Short mmCIF file of C-alpha atoms in Angstrom, two decimals:
data_model
loop_
_atom_site.label_atom_id
_atom_site.label_comp_id
_atom_site.label_asym_id
_atom_site.label_seq_id
_atom_site.Cartn_x
_atom_site.Cartn_y
_atom_site.Cartn_z
CA MET A 5 110.90 105.54 143.92
CA VAL A 6 109.61 102.00 143.43
CA VAL A 7 106.03 103.22 143.94
CA GLU A 8 106.57 105.91 141.32
CA LEU A 9 107.96 103.42 138.83
CA TYR A 10 105.02 101.10 139.55
CA GLU A 11 102.53 103.89 138.90
CA GLN A 12 104.30 105.01 135.74
CA TYR A 13 104.92 101.70 134.04
CA VAL A 14 102.03 99.45 135.07
CA PRO A 15 99.67 101.23 132.59
CA VAL A 16 101.91 99.98 129.78
CA ILE A 17 101.02 96.35 130.55
CA PRO A 18 97.36 96.59 129.36
CA PHE A 19 98.65 98.32 126.24
CA ILE A 20 100.99 95.41 125.50
CA ILE A 21 98.19 92.90 126.12
CA ILE A 22 95.72 94.69 123.85
CA GLY A 23 98.44 95.40 121.29
CA VAL A 24 98.98 91.65 120.98
CA LEU A 25 95.29 90.80 121.23
CA ILE A 26 94.17 93.02 118.32
CA PRO A 27 96.29 91.24 115.66
CA ALA A 28 95.96 87.81 117.31
CA GLY A 29 92.19 88.19 117.70
CA GLY A 30 91.83 89.41 114.15
CA MET A 31 93.80 86.45 112.85
CA ILE A 32 91.71 83.99 114.90
CA LEU A 33 88.46 85.60 113.71
CA ALA A 34 89.65 85.37 110.12
CA TRP A 35 90.68 81.75 110.68
CA LEU A 36 87.11 80.95 111.78
CA MET A 37 85.46 82.83 108.91
CA ARG A 38 87.66 82.37 105.90
CA VAL A 39 87.52 80.03 102.94
CA LYS A 40 90.06 77.20 102.97
CA ASN A 41 90.82 75.64 99.62
CA PRO A 42 94.55 75.19 99.08
CA TYR A 43 95.96 73.29 96.12
CA PRO A 44 99.57 72.93 94.96
CA GLU A 45 99.50 75.68 92.34
CA LYS A 46 98.11 78.13 94.87
CA LEU A 47 100.86 77.36 97.34
CA THR A 48 103.72 78.20 95.00
CA THR A 49 105.74 81.34 95.64
CA TYR A 50 104.33 84.36 93.85
CA GLU A 51 106.63 85.97 91.37
CA CYS A 52 104.36 87.59 88.76
CA GLY A 53 103.74 84.28 87.02
CA GLU A 54 107.39 83.36 86.59
CA GLU A 55 108.89 80.21 88.08
CA PRO A 56 110.97 81.46 91.03
CA ILE A 57 114.67 80.79 90.59
CA GLY A 58 116.32 79.83 93.86
CA GLN A 59 115.26 80.84 97.36
CA ALA A 60 114.57 84.28 98.71
CA GLN A 61 116.09 83.28 102.04
CA MET A 62 119.58 83.79 100.76
CA GLN A 63 122.66 85.88 101.37
CA PHE A 64 121.44 89.36 100.57
CA ASP A 65 123.66 92.27 99.63
CA VAL A 66 122.68 94.69 102.38
CA GLN A 67 123.62 98.04 100.87
CA TYR A 68 123.46 99.97 104.04
CA TYR A 69 125.62 98.27 106.65
CA ILE A 70 127.87 101.34 106.72
CA TYR A 71 124.76 103.47 107.17
CA ALA A 72 123.98 101.24 110.12
CA LEU A 73 127.40 101.94 111.63
CA LEU A 74 126.84 105.66 111.17
CA PHE A 75 123.38 105.24 112.67
CA VAL A 76 124.87 103.75 115.82
CA VAL A 77 127.23 106.74 116.16
CA PHE A 78 124.41 109.28 115.98
CA ASP A 79 122.05 107.17 118.03
CA VAL A 80 124.54 107.19 120.88
CA GLU A 81 124.83 110.94 120.40
CA THR A 82 121.10 111.33 121.03
CA VAL A 83 121.51 109.45 124.28
CA PHE A 84 123.83 112.28 125.37
CA LEU A 85 121.61 114.99 123.92
CA TYR A 86 118.38 114.04 125.69
CA PRO A 87 119.59 114.59 129.28
CA TRP A 88 121.36 117.75 128.08
CA ALA A 89 118.13 119.06 126.55
CA VAL A 90 116.28 118.63 129.84
CA VAL A 91 118.76 120.61 131.94
CA PHE A 92 120.63 123.08 129.71
CA PRO A 93 118.33 126.17 129.98
CA ASP A 94 119.18 126.22 133.70
CA ILE A 95 122.91 126.19 133.08
CA GLY A 96 122.83 128.80 130.33
CA ILE A 97 124.97 129.67 127.33
CA LEU A 98 128.02 127.70 128.56
CA ALA A 99 126.19 124.39 128.24
CA VAL A 100 125.10 125.36 124.74
CA ILE A 101 128.68 126.13 123.67
CA GLU A 102 129.89 122.82 125.07
CA MET A 103 127.20 120.94 123.21
CA ILE A 104 127.96 122.79 119.98
CA ILE A 105 131.60 121.68 120.30
CA PHE A 106 130.44 118.11 120.85
CA ILE A 107 128.14 118.27 117.82
CA ALA A 108 130.92 119.87 115.75
CA MET A 109 133.13 116.84 116.37
CA LEU A 110 130.37 114.59 115.11
CA VAL A 111 129.85 116.83 112.11
CA VAL A 112 133.53 116.31 111.27
CA ALA A 113 132.88 112.57 111.32
CA LEU A 114 129.85 113.07 109.10
CA ILE A 115 131.86 115.16 106.63
CA TYR A 116 134.57 112.47 106.56
CA ALA A 117 131.97 109.80 105.82
CA TRP A 118 130.44 112.03 103.16
CA LYS A 119 133.80 112.62 101.44
CA LYS A 120 134.56 108.90 101.59
CA GLY A 121 131.40 108.40 99.56
CA ILE A 122 129.65 106.03 101.97
CA LEU A 123 126.53 108.16 101.97
CA GLU A 124 125.97 107.29 98.32
CA TRP A 125 123.28 104.70 97.74
CA MET A 126 124.62 102.01 95.41
CA PRO A 127 128.26 103.09 95.18
CA LEU A 128 128.76 100.62 92.34
CA THR A 129 127.19 101.63 89.07
CA TRP A 130 125.86 98.99 86.71
CA ARG A 131 128.85 99.54 84.48
CA GLU A 132 131.32 98.80 87.25
CA MET A 133 129.34 95.76 88.34
CA VAL A 134 129.33 94.32 84.83
CA ILE A 135 133.09 94.85 84.55
CA ARG A 136 133.66 93.23 87.92
CA GLU A 137 131.59 90.21 86.92
CA GLY A 138 133.94 89.78 83.93
CA GLY A 139 131.49 90.97 81.29
CA ARG A 140 131.95 93.76 78.80
CA ALA A 141 130.56 97.15 79.60
CA ARG A 142 128.16 98.44 77.00
CA MET B 17 70.17 113.01 73.76
CA ILE B 18 71.03 109.66 75.29
CA ARG B 19 71.17 109.92 79.05
CA ARG B 20 73.68 107.54 80.63
CA ARG B 21 72.42 105.84 83.79
CA VAL B 22 75.35 105.48 86.21
CA HIS B 23 74.41 105.47 89.86
CA GLY B 24 71.14 103.90 90.99
CA GLY B 25 68.49 106.32 89.80
CA LEU B 26 70.96 109.09 88.99
CA TYR B 27 72.18 110.08 85.56
CA ALA B 28 75.65 111.24 84.65
CA GLU B 29 74.46 114.83 84.25
CA ASP B 30 72.88 114.79 87.72
CA MET B 31 76.11 113.43 89.12
CA GLU B 32 78.00 116.27 87.48
CA ARG B 33 75.69 118.80 89.10
CA LEU B 34 75.85 117.02 92.43
CA TYR B 35 79.61 116.79 92.56
CA HIS B 36 80.67 120.08 91.05
CA GLY B 37 78.05 122.43 92.46
CA PRO B 38 78.15 124.08 95.88
CA LEU B 39 76.70 120.96 97.53
CA PRO B 40 79.98 119.16 98.35
CA TYR B 41 81.35 122.25 100.06
CA LEU B 42 78.12 122.71 102.05
CA ILE B 43 78.29 119.07 103.12
CA MET B 44 81.93 119.47 104.09
CA LEU B 45 81.08 122.52 106.22
CA ILE B 46 78.19 120.71 107.92
CA GLY B 47 80.47 117.69 108.39
CA ALA B 48 83.15 119.83 110.02
CA GLY B 49 80.57 121.41 112.36
CA LEU B 50 79.16 117.99 113.24
CA THR B 51 82.67 116.64 113.90
CA VAL B 52 83.38 119.47 116.34
CA ALA B 53 80.02 118.96 118.06
CA ILE B 54 80.42 115.19 118.34
CA LEU B 55 83.98 115.44 119.65
CA THR B 56 83.09 118.09 122.21
CA GLY B 57 80.08 116.04 123.31
CA THR B 58 82.23 112.93 123.64
CA GLY B 59 84.75 114.84 125.72
CA LEU B 60 82.07 116.21 128.01
CA ALA B 61 80.47 112.77 128.35
CA LEU B 62 83.86 111.22 129.17
CA SER B 63 84.63 113.79 131.85
CA TYR B 64 81.13 113.26 133.29
CA VAL B 65 81.68 109.49 133.44
CA ALA B 66 85.15 110.01 134.92
CA GLY B 67 83.62 112.21 137.63
CA LEU B 68 81.20 109.45 138.67
CA ALA B 69 83.97 107.07 139.76
CA PRO B 70 84.82 106.80 143.48
CA GLU B 71 87.70 108.82 144.91
CA GLY B 72 91.13 107.54 143.90
CA PHE B 73 89.73 105.24 141.21
CA TRP B 74 91.64 106.89 138.37
CA GLU B 75 94.89 106.95 140.33
CA ASN B 76 95.00 103.15 140.14
CA PRO B 77 97.60 102.47 137.42
CA TRP B 78 95.85 99.30 136.25
CA VAL B 79 92.61 101.22 135.69
CA ARG B 80 94.40 104.04 133.87
CA GLY B 81 96.23 101.57 131.66
CA ALA B 82 93.19 99.43 130.86
CA VAL B 83 90.87 102.37 130.10
CA GLY B 84 93.55 104.13 128.05
CA ALA B 85 94.34 100.97 126.12
CA VAL B 86 90.68 100.33 125.28
CA LEU B 87 90.13 103.95 124.20
CA TRP B 88 93.21 104.00 121.99
CA ALA B 89 92.30 100.56 120.61
CA LEU B 90 88.96 102.01 119.53
CA VAL B 91 90.68 105.01 117.97
CA VAL B 92 93.16 102.81 116.13
CA ALA B 93 90.62 100.22 114.98
CA VAL B 94 87.87 102.61 113.91
CA GLY B 95 90.37 105.24 112.83
CA GLY B 96 92.43 102.74 110.86
CA LEU B 97 89.29 101.40 109.21
CA TYR B 98 87.78 104.77 108.42
CA LEU B 99 90.98 106.58 107.52
CA THR B 100 91.15 104.31 104.49
CA LEU B 101 87.78 105.70 103.36
CA VAL B 102 88.67 109.28 104.25
CA GLU B 103 91.90 108.90 102.33
CA ARG B 104 90.29 107.39 99.24
CA LYS B 105 87.52 109.96 99.23
CA PHE B 106 89.87 112.86 99.88
CA MET B 107 92.34 111.75 97.21
CA ALA B 108 89.47 111.30 94.78
CA ARG B 109 88.29 114.86 95.48
CA VAL B 110 91.77 116.23 94.93
CA GLN B 111 92.18 114.28 91.73
CA VAL B 112 88.65 115.15 90.43
CA ARG B 113 87.23 111.65 90.76
CA TYR B 114 84.22 110.38 92.71
CA GLY B 115 85.94 107.85 94.93
CA PRO B 116 84.00 105.06 96.66
CA ASN B 117 80.25 105.82 96.38
CA ARG B 118 78.48 102.45 96.20
CA TRP B 119 77.97 101.35 99.79
CA GLY B 120 75.78 103.75 101.69
CA PRO B 121 75.50 107.48 101.07
CA TYR B 122 78.89 108.86 99.96
CA GLY B 123 80.33 105.41 100.41
CA ILE B 124 80.38 105.54 104.18
CA LEU B 125 79.81 101.79 104.50
CA GLN B 126 82.75 100.97 102.21
CA PRO B 127 85.25 100.16 105.03
CA ILE B 128 82.79 97.68 106.56
CA ALA B 129 82.32 95.97 103.21
CA ASP B 130 86.13 95.86 102.85
CA ALA B 131 86.53 94.42 106.33
CA ILE B 132 84.00 91.64 105.68
CA LYS B 133 85.61 90.85 102.35
CA LEU B 134 89.08 90.69 103.87
CA LEU B 135 87.93 88.54 106.80
CA ARG B 136 86.45 86.02 104.36
CA LYS B 137 89.54 85.98 102.15
CA GLU B 138 91.60 82.84 101.93
CA ASP B 139 94.87 83.04 103.79
CA ILE B 140 97.65 81.49 101.72
CA ILE B 141 100.92 80.41 103.29
CA PRO B 142 103.18 79.23 100.45
CA GLU B 143 104.98 75.92 100.71
CA ALA B 144 108.42 77.47 100.58
CA ALA B 145 107.61 79.88 103.43
CA ASP B 146 108.49 79.65 107.08
CA PRO B 147 104.96 79.53 108.53
CA LEU B 148 105.88 80.46 112.09
CA VAL B 149 107.83 83.61 111.15
CA MET B 150 105.14 84.53 108.66
CA ARG B 151 102.35 84.22 111.25
CA PHE B 152 104.14 86.09 114.01
CA ALA B 153 105.39 88.97 111.86
CA PRO B 154 102.12 91.00 111.89
CA ILE B 155 101.81 90.65 115.66
CA ILE B 156 105.39 91.72 116.32
CA ALA B 157 105.12 94.61 113.89
CA PHE B 158 101.76 95.79 115.21
CA ALA B 159 102.15 95.54 119.00
CA PRO B 160 104.97 98.12 119.46
CA SER B 161 103.26 100.68 117.27
CA PHE B 162 100.22 100.38 119.51
CA VAL B 163 102.08 100.35 122.84
CA LEU B 164 103.57 103.80 122.16
CA PHE B 165 100.12 105.38 122.71
CA ALA B 166 100.53 104.67 126.43
CA ALA B 167 102.61 107.84 126.71
CA VAL B 168 100.66 110.10 124.34
CA PRO B 169 98.54 112.56 126.35
CA TRP B 170 95.00 112.92 125.02
CA THR B 171 94.33 115.67 127.55
CA GLU B 172 95.85 116.64 130.87
CA SER B 173 93.89 113.95 132.70
CA TYR B 174 93.39 111.44 129.90
CA VAL B 175 96.88 110.06 129.70
CA ALA B 176 97.42 106.40 130.43
CA SER B 177 100.93 106.63 131.83
CA THR B 178 102.44 109.80 133.27
CA MET B 179 105.94 108.43 132.86
CA ASP B 180 108.82 110.88 133.17
CA ILE B 181 110.55 109.63 130.03
CA GLY B 182 107.41 109.73 127.85
CA VAL B 183 108.94 110.85 124.54
CA LEU B 184 112.00 108.64 124.92
CA PHE B 185 109.67 105.69 125.59
CA ILE B 186 107.79 106.44 122.37
CA VAL B 187 111.01 106.57 120.35
CA ALA B 188 112.30 103.37 121.91
CA VAL B 189 109.09 101.45 121.30
CA THR B 190 108.78 102.65 117.69
CA ALA B 191 112.22 101.25 116.97
CA LEU B 192 110.86 97.71 117.48
CA THR B 193 108.51 97.79 114.49
CA PRO B 194 111.21 97.19 111.83
CA ILE B 195 111.95 93.81 113.47
CA GLY B 196 108.41 92.69 112.70
CA VAL B 197 108.65 94.08 109.19
CA LEU B 198 111.95 92.29 108.58
CA MET B 199 110.26 89.07 109.75
CA ALA B 200 107.49 89.75 107.23
CA GLY B 201 110.20 90.12 104.62
CA TRP B 202 112.07 86.95 105.55
CA GLY B 203 109.29 84.51 106.45
CA PRO B 204 107.37 84.19 103.16
CA ASN B 205 110.53 83.33 101.17
CA ASN B 206 109.55 85.74 98.43
CA LYS B 207 111.96 88.14 96.78
CA TYR B 208 109.53 91.06 96.72
CA ASN B 209 108.92 90.72 100.43
CA LEU B 210 112.64 90.59 101.14
CA LEU B 211 113.37 93.66 99.02
CA GLY B 212 110.51 95.63 100.56
CA ALA B 213 111.56 94.81 104.10
CA MET B 214 115.19 95.69 103.39
CA ARG B 215 114.13 99.02 101.92
CA PHE B 216 111.91 99.67 104.92
CA ALA B 217 114.80 99.01 107.29
CA ALA B 218 117.12 101.30 105.32
CA GLN B 219 114.52 104.05 105.39
CA GLU B 220 113.92 103.67 109.12
CA LEU B 221 117.69 103.90 109.71
CA ALA B 222 118.04 107.04 107.65
CA TYR B 223 115.13 108.94 109.19
CA GLU B 224 115.26 107.77 112.81
CA ILE B 225 118.13 110.15 113.62
CA PRO B 226 116.58 113.39 112.23
CA LEU B 227 113.29 112.44 113.91
CA VAL B 228 114.89 111.96 117.29
CA LEU B 229 117.08 115.05 116.95
CA ALA B 230 114.13 117.24 115.95
CA MET B 231 112.32 116.22 119.15
CA ILE B 232 115.05 117.83 121.22
CA GLY B 233 113.64 121.31 120.59
CA PRO B 234 110.27 120.86 122.34
CA ILE B 235 111.96 118.82 125.07
CA ALA B 236 114.41 121.62 125.78
CA ALA B 237 111.62 124.22 125.72
CA ALA B 238 109.66 122.26 128.32
CA GLN B 239 112.72 120.93 130.17
CA SER B 240 110.94 117.62 130.41
CA LEU B 241 110.39 114.42 128.45
CA ASN B 242 106.85 114.02 129.73
CA GLY B 243 104.11 114.62 127.16
CA VAL B 244 101.84 116.61 129.48
CA ALA B 245 104.73 118.83 130.57
CA ILE B 246 105.68 119.47 126.94
CA VAL B 247 102.13 120.57 126.16
CA GLU B 248 101.83 122.69 129.31
CA ALA B 249 105.02 124.55 128.34
CA GLN B 250 103.16 125.75 125.23
CA ARG B 251 100.30 127.36 127.19
CA GLY B 252 99.68 131.07 126.64
CA THR B 253 100.04 133.43 123.72
CA TRP B 254 102.48 135.92 122.23
CA LEU B 255 101.00 139.43 121.99
CA GLY B 256 97.67 137.95 123.04
CA LEU B 257 97.17 136.56 119.57
CA ILE B 258 99.65 133.92 118.44
CA PRO B 259 99.56 130.74 120.55
CA ARG B 260 102.90 129.81 122.10
CA TRP B 261 103.17 126.64 120.06
CA ASN B 262 106.61 125.26 119.42
CA ILE B 263 105.94 125.27 115.69
CA PHE B 264 106.53 129.05 115.48
CA PRO B 265 109.99 129.47 117.04
CA GLN B 266 111.08 125.98 115.97
CA PHE B 267 109.79 125.96 112.43
CA LEU B 268 112.84 124.15 111.05
CA GLY B 269 112.56 121.46 113.71
CA ALA B 270 108.87 121.02 112.94
CA ILE B 271 109.55 120.56 109.23
CA ILE B 272 112.33 118.05 109.93
CA PHE B 273 110.09 116.12 112.30
CA PHE B 274 107.19 116.14 109.85
CA VAL B 275 109.25 114.90 106.90
CA ALA B 276 110.99 112.30 109.04
CA PHE B 277 107.82 110.83 110.45
CA MET B 278 106.26 110.80 107.01
CA ALA B 279 109.26 108.75 105.86
CA GLU B 280 108.92 106.44 108.86
CA THR B 281 105.30 105.68 108.02
CA GLY B 282 106.38 104.88 104.47
CA ARG B 283 103.66 106.91 102.77
CA ILE B 284 103.64 108.17 99.26
CA PRO B 285 106.60 110.47 98.75
CA PHE B 286 108.60 107.83 100.62
CA ASP B 287 106.74 104.64 99.78
CA ILE B 288 109.55 102.65 98.17
CA PRO B 289 109.13 99.84 100.74
CA ASP B 290 105.77 99.01 99.18
CA ALA B 291 106.16 100.42 95.69
CA GLU B 292 103.30 98.64 93.90
CA GLY B 293 104.70 99.21 90.46
CA GLU B 294 108.06 97.56 90.98
CA ILE B 295 107.98 95.19 93.95
CA VAL B 296 104.24 94.44 94.25
CA HIS B 297 103.62 96.16 97.58
CA GLY B 298 106.91 95.05 99.10
CA PHE B 299 106.83 93.21 102.38
CA THR B 300 103.12 92.45 102.09
CA ALA B 301 103.44 90.82 98.64
CA GLU B 302 102.98 87.22 99.76
CA TYR B 303 100.46 87.99 102.49
CA SER B 304 96.74 87.72 102.04
CA GLY B 305 93.59 88.00 104.14
CA MET B 306 93.79 89.21 107.72
CA LYS B 307 97.59 89.22 107.94
CA PHE B 308 97.72 91.55 104.97
CA VAL B 309 95.19 93.85 106.63
CA LEU B 310 97.26 93.94 109.80
CA LEU B 311 100.43 94.82 107.93
CA LEU B 312 98.52 97.57 106.12
CA LEU B 313 96.98 98.78 109.36
CA ILE B 314 100.47 99.40 110.75
CA GLU B 315 100.84 102.21 108.23
CA TYR B 316 97.70 103.88 109.56
CA VAL B 317 98.64 103.30 113.19
CA HIS B 318 101.99 104.94 112.44
CA LEU B 319 100.12 107.76 110.75
CA ILE B 320 97.93 108.37 113.80
CA ALA B 321 100.88 108.01 116.16
CA GLY B 322 103.10 110.35 114.18
CA ALA B 323 100.37 112.96 113.86
CA ALA B 324 99.60 112.68 117.58
CA LEU B 325 103.27 113.20 118.40
CA PHE B 326 103.48 116.17 116.05
CA VAL B 327 100.44 117.73 117.71
CA VAL B 328 101.85 117.17 121.19
CA LEU B 329 105.37 118.37 120.39
CA PHE B 330 104.72 121.28 118.06
CA MET B 331 101.06 122.23 117.97
CA GLY B 332 100.19 122.63 121.62
CA GLY B 333 98.44 119.26 122.09
CA TYR B 334 95.07 119.71 123.76
CA LEU B 335 95.38 123.46 124.32
CA GLY B 336 92.83 125.78 122.73
CA PRO B 337 90.11 128.35 123.46
CA ALA B 338 87.25 127.36 125.74
CA PRO B 339 84.01 126.60 123.85
CA ILE B 340 85.52 123.46 122.36
CA ASN B 341 86.85 121.24 125.11
CA PRO B 342 90.48 119.95 125.23
CA PHE B 343 89.51 116.46 124.15
CA ALA B 344 88.02 117.85 120.94
CA TRP B 345 90.95 120.21 120.36
CA PHE B 346 93.39 117.33 120.39
CA ALA B 347 91.25 115.27 118.01
CA LEU B 348 90.77 118.22 115.65
CA LYS B 349 94.46 118.99 115.44
CA LEU B 350 95.13 115.30 114.92
CA LEU B 351 92.64 115.23 112.03
CA LEU B 352 94.17 118.37 110.55
CA VAL B 353 97.69 116.91 110.50
CA ILE B 354 96.42 113.61 109.07
CA LEU B 355 94.48 115.41 106.34
CA PHE B 356 97.57 117.43 105.48
CA MET B 357 99.54 114.21 105.08
CA MET B 358 96.79 112.85 102.86
CA LEU B 359 96.90 115.98 100.75
CA ILE B 360 100.62 115.45 100.23
CA ARG B 361 99.97 111.85 99.27
CA ALA B 362 97.31 112.91 96.79
CA VAL B 363 99.42 115.44 94.92
CA TRP B 364 102.95 114.10 95.21
CA PHE B 365 104.88 111.28 93.53
CA ARG B 366 107.13 108.48 94.66
CA VAL B 367 110.81 109.40 95.02
CA ARG B 368 113.71 107.15 94.13
CA ILE B 369 115.53 105.23 96.86
CA ASP B 370 118.85 107.04 96.43
CA GLN B 371 117.03 110.39 96.59
CA ILE B 372 115.36 109.28 99.81
CA MET B 373 118.71 108.31 101.31
CA THR B 374 120.23 111.60 100.14
CA LEU B 375 117.42 113.59 101.75
CA GLY B 376 117.76 111.69 105.01
CA TRP B 377 121.51 111.64 105.45
CA LYS B 378 122.74 114.69 103.56
CA ILE B 379 119.97 117.23 104.14
CA LEU B 380 117.85 116.37 107.16
CA LEU B 381 120.68 115.16 109.39
CA PRO B 382 122.88 118.28 109.02
CA ALA B 383 119.74 120.44 109.24
CA ALA B 384 118.72 118.70 112.47
CA LEU B 385 122.19 119.22 113.95
CA PHE B 386 122.07 122.89 112.97
CA ASN B 387 118.60 123.10 114.49
CA ILE B 388 119.91 121.89 117.84
CA GLY B 389 122.56 124.59 117.92
CA PHE B 390 119.98 127.20 116.88
CA ILE B 391 117.47 126.13 119.53
CA GLY B 392 120.21 125.96 122.14
CA ILE B 393 121.18 129.57 121.53
CA TYR B 394 117.53 130.70 121.21
CA LEU B 395 116.53 129.13 124.51
CA ALA B 396 119.67 130.21 126.33
CA VAL B 397 118.98 133.80 125.26
CA THR B 398 115.22 133.90 125.89
CA VAL B 399 114.95 131.84 129.10
#
């Protein structure tokens, strides 16, 4: 068992080393070759010529945290599906029916999420946002 | 008549004749023949070299890993470099333009000129940025997308790692790339970068599930997660004519997989993470020089990886009739899938972010779930 694991996973190590070496080596090569002439105007943050207002490292309204929750649900489902996929043709139609029941339960969850409207990107329209901010909707 | 001199000694009228006559098609045919010949020759040369090694040499996991890593590094580096030219040229053909034609015949030296230019380019790290995060982002984004090739079988014998969980390993490793991209979005302290990275993450979330679910079909057909086993399960033909590729019985799964991996690479129908017109190439906006190249290269590495996976899972990997050897078959199928993706990029348009999310969550996900039930019944009946 240990020998098998050794034979299967040792080849990944050179891949990791080279996978790090390609970008690192490229960056070092570029560091040796490139022009270096920084001055204050060049080092400002690029924003199409405008003066940036505030930082970009700020609290950001991540639209999709509920997507992420849903993602976790289905990701765990795949963990169950992969071992099932390897063995089910041996067991036959019974295993298929069981898995369809399992998937059906998740589909119910998906339908619930759908009806709740959390699959909509940007649930707030501009109009609603303006009203919420206390402005007048046009 | 005034003749307009455009290209070295050529005139516009000559160019017209050259580019719209039968010549381009002839060159394409010769090019295709040469490609097949070169690939077959390379395969034969590789198997000859492999035969020279002492007994048990290739069973050493360190040797397998190192040789595989160097080979795939060559494919990714040269492929990544030259795919840019192939893409530009191909898109130009589709859109009735010339494309790059200045450096070398048909512009074949263009990628080298680009590489030299980009190596010499000044690398700007803005004052407001977090230099450490900004420097490490390309490495962390690039390394996982390269490591996944360890489990992709080139042929039966040219596979670096014969791990039992091959496909699962690939999925797991791919999931690390968004961390690097999010670092590229956060480090430079630029709003375009942040927006691009956030969009990339949202897109990866939406399409990861259909991608992974669509893989279940080939896995179930082979009853294994190993790449070689999945390909071997597709050996043979139906009625002596149609190859037993998974793409035929599992057409729906193949489409889902194809669309999902196209979304994961973030190429044109799904390229909102680097929409040039609105957020200035997204998470690469503040990058320049080599780091920019590396972040761009990730797209091409993903392209090669996704196409390789598609070939292994649905198109019978290295299998094919004898005169062309397996090595060349795999490379040809890979090229075919990549060219098809380029064709889509050339003729399609960018879709809106809410449409992308709708396609991922409301169409592909239910379709993938349906596909599992369908494949389950199909396999339970036929096996």
